[in-house]
Structure formats: structure tokens, C-alpha cells
């Protein structure tokens, strides 16, 4: 049984979650190789379009927050 994924563009993520500004998210994506976002599997590229797997992105964000709090 396949699970349904929510894929959003950076702009759609910012509209859906106003606390996450486009610029900040784009910066995270630009630095994905050094901040662990790439290995989280949250970023999907389809040609030039960048999509964000909402569940994986928030799981990555939670791990970042736990790491910063430690």
C-alpha cells in the first residue's frame, strides 16, 4: 500500500506555513549538502523544479532543533 506524499514548491510551503519564509527555505536548500537536508530526502528535483516533501522536511527541521538544543 503506497502512502500519499505532500509535495510543495518553496512558494507553496511559505503560503501554507507563513512562519517559513521563502528566502530562508531557499537558503536551506542552497546549503542542503552541508546542513543534512540532502540526506533527509525532503528535496526532490524534477528538471529545474524543486519540490519539498512536507513530512520529511518537518522531520529534518525537528532533528535540527533537537541538535541545536543539545
JSON list of C-alpha atoms in Angstrom, two decimals:
[
{"chain": "A", "resi": 1, "resn": "UNK", "atom": "CA", "xyz": [0.00, 0.00, 0.00]},
{"chain": "A", "resi": 2, "resn": "UNK", "atom": "CA", "xyz": [1.55, 3.31, -1.08]},
{"chain": "A", "resi": 3, "resn": "UNK", "atom": "CA", "xyz": [1.43, 6.29, 1.20]},
{"chain": "A", "resi": 4, "resn": "UNK", "atom": "CA", "xyz": [0.47, 9.65, -0.21]},
{"chain": "A", "resi": 5, "resn": "UNK", "atom": "CA", "xyz": [3.14, 12.34, -0.07]},
{"chain": "A", "resi": 6, "resn": "UNK", "atom": "CA", "xyz": [2.58, 16.07, 0.02]},
{"chain": "A", "resi": 7, "resn": "UNK", "atom": "CA", "xyz": [4.99, 17.77, -2.36]},
{"chain": "A", "resi": 8, "resn": "UNK", "atom": "CA", "xyz": [5.16, 21.55, -2.34]},
{"chain": "A", "resi": 9, "resn": "UNK", "atom": "CA", "xyz": [7.18, 24.22, -4.10]},
{"chain": "A", "resi": 10, "resn": "UNK", "atom": "CA", "xyz": [9.08, 26.67, -1.91]},
{"chain": "A", "resi": 11, "resn": "UNK", "atom": "CA", "xyz": [6.37, 29.28, -2.51]},
{"chain": "A", "resi": 12, "resn": "UNK", "atom": "CA", "xyz": [3.56, 26.84, -1.67]},
{"chain": "A", "resi": 13, "resn": "UNK", "atom": "CA", "xyz": [5.35, 25.86, 1.55]},
{"chain": "A", "resi": 14, "resn": "UNK", "atom": "CA", "xyz": [5.64, 29.54, 2.54]},
{"chain": "A", "resi": 15, "resn": "UNK", "atom": "CA", "xyz": [1.95, 30.16, 1.83]},
{"chain": "A", "resi": 16, "resn": "UNK", "atom": "CA", "xyz": [0.85, 27.06, 3.75]},
{"chain": "A", "resi": 17, "resn": "UNK", "atom": "CA", "xyz": [3.25, 27.75, 6.65]},
{"chain": "A", "resi": 18, "resn": "UNK", "atom": "CA", "xyz": [3.77, 31.54, 6.94]},
{"chain": "A", "resi": 19, "resn": "UNK", "atom": "CA", "xyz": [6.40, 31.08, 9.66]},
{"chain": "A", "resi": 20, "resn": "UNK", "atom": "CA", "xyz": [8.70, 29.60, 6.99]},
{"chain": "A", "resi": 21, "resn": "UNK", "atom": "CA", "xyz": [9.71, 32.46, 4.67]},
{"chain": "A", "resi": 22, "resn": "UNK", "atom": "CA", "xyz": [10.71, 31.63, 1.09]},
{"chain": "A", "resi": 23, "resn": "UNK", "atom": "CA", "xyz": [14.17, 33.16, 1.46]},
{"chain": "A", "resi": 24, "resn": "UNK", "atom": "CA", "xyz": [15.04, 31.07, 4.50]},
{"chain": "A", "resi": 25, "resn": "UNK", "atom": "CA", "xyz": [13.85, 27.87, 2.87]},
{"chain": "A", "resi": 26, "resn": "UNK", "atom": "CA", "xyz": [15.77, 28.66, -0.34]},
{"chain": "A", "resi": 27, "resn": "UNK", "atom": "CA", "xyz": [18.91, 29.24, 1.78]},
{"chain": "A", "resi": 28, "resn": "UNK", "atom": "CA", "xyz": [18.41, 25.83, 3.43]},
{"chain": "A", "resi": 29, "resn": "UNK", "atom": "CA", "xyz": [18.05, 24.18, 0.02]},
{"chain": "A", "resi": 30, "resn": "UNK", "atom": "CA", "xyz": [21.12, 26.02, -1.34]},
{"chain": "A", "resi": 31, "resn": "UNK", "atom": "CA", "xyz": [23.13, 24.63, 1.60]},
{"chain": "A", "resi": 32, "resn": "UNK", "atom": "CA", "xyz": [21.49, 21.19, 1.61]},
{"chain": "A", "resi": 33, "resn": "UNK", "atom": "CA", "xyz": [24.79, 19.29, 1.29]},
{"chain": "A", "resi": 34, "resn": "UNK", "atom": "CA", "xyz": [26.20, 20.79, 4.49]},
{"chain": "A", "resi": 35, "resn": "UNK", "atom": "CA", "xyz": [23.09, 21.03, 6.66]},
{"chain": "A", "resi": 36, "resn": "UNK", "atom": "CA", "xyz": [21.81, 17.45, 6.22]},
{"chain": "A", "resi": 37, "resn": "UNK", "atom": "CA", "xyz": [18.75, 18.38, 4.20]},
{"chain": "A", "resi": 38, "resn": "UNK", "atom": "CA", "xyz": [20.02, 16.46, 1.14]},
{"chain": "A", "resi": 39, "resn": "UNK", "atom": "CA", "xyz": [20.30, 13.18, 3.02]},
{"chain": "A", "resi": 40, "resn": "UNK", "atom": "CA", "xyz": [16.86, 13.66, 4.60]},
{"chain": "A", "resi": 41, "resn": "UNK", "atom": "CA", "xyz": [15.21, 13.00, 1.25]},
{"chain": "A", "resi": 42, "resn": "UNK", "atom": "CA", "xyz": [13.00, 16.06, 1.64]},
{"chain": "A", "resi": 43, "resn": "UNK", "atom": "CA", "xyz": [14.15, 17.75, -1.58]},
{"chain": "A", "resi": 44, "resn": "UNK", "atom": "CA", "xyz": [13.01, 16.36, -4.91]},
{"chain": "A", "resi": 45, "resn": "UNK", "atom": "CA", "xyz": [14.17, 17.80, -8.20]},
{"chain": "A", "resi": 46, "resn": "UNK", "atom": "CA", "xyz": [12.15, 17.41, -11.38]},
{"chain": "A", "resi": 47, "resn": "UNK", "atom": "CA", "xyz": [14.11, 19.23, -14.06]},
{"chain": "A", "resi": 48, "resn": "UNK", "atom": "CA", "xyz": [14.56, 22.76, -12.76]},
{"chain": "A", "resi": 49, "resn": "UNK", "atom": "CA", "xyz": [11.61, 22.49, -10.38]},
{"chain": "A", "resi": 50, "resn": "UNK", "atom": "CA", "xyz": [12.43, 21.93, -6.72]},
{"chain": "A", "resi": 51, "resn": "UNK", "atom": "CA", "xyz": [9.77, 20.20, -4.65]},
{"chain": "A", "resi": 52, "resn": "UNK", "atom": "CA", "xyz": [9.71, 19.69, -0.90]},
{"chain": "A", "resi": 53, "resn": "UNK", "atom": "CA", "xyz": [8.33, 16.55, 0.72]},
{"chain": "A", "resi": 54, "resn": "UNK", "atom": "CA", "xyz": [6.46, 18.23, 3.56]},
{"chain": "A", "resi": 55, "resn": "UNK", "atom": "CA", "xyz": [6.67, 15.34, 6.07]},
{"chain": "A", "resi": 56, "resn": "UNK", "atom": "CA", "xyz": [10.38, 14.72, 5.50]},
{"chain": "A", "resi": 57, "resn": "UNK", "atom": "CA", "xyz": [11.14, 18.44, 5.64]},
{"chain": "A", "resi": 58, "resn": "UNK", "atom": "CA", "xyz": [9.47, 18.82, 9.03]},
{"chain": "A", "resi": 59, "resn": "UNK", "atom": "CA", "xyz": [11.18, 15.66, 10.31]},
{"chain": "A", "resi": 60, "resn": "UNK", "atom": "CA", "xyz": [14.52, 17.20, 9.25]},
{"chain": "A", "resi": 61, "resn": "UNK", "atom": "CA", "xyz": [13.57, 20.51, 10.92]},
{"chain": "A", "resi": 62, "resn": "UNK", "atom": "CA", "xyz": [12.71, 18.66, 14.15]},
{"chain": "A", "resi": 63, "resn": "UNK", "atom": "CA", "xyz": [16.12, 16.90, 14.09]},
{"chain": "A", "resi": 64, "resn": "UNK", "atom": "CA", "xyz": [17.84, 20.27, 13.56]},
{"chain": "A", "resi": 65, "resn": "UNK", "atom": "CA", "xyz": [16.02, 21.72, 16.57]},
{"chain": "A", "resi": 66, "resn": "UNK", "atom": "CA", "xyz": [16.90, 18.75, 18.79]},
{"chain": "A", "resi": 67, "resn": "UNK", "atom": "CA", "xyz": [20.54, 19.02, 17.70]},
{"chain": "A", "resi": 68, "resn": "UNK", "atom": "CA", "xyz": [20.61, 22.77, 18.45]},
{"chain": "A", "resi": 69, "resn": "UNK", "atom": "CA", "xyz": [19.05, 22.23, 21.88]},
{"chain": "A", "resi": 70, "resn": "UNK", "atom": "CA", "xyz": [21.61, 19.60, 22.89]}
]
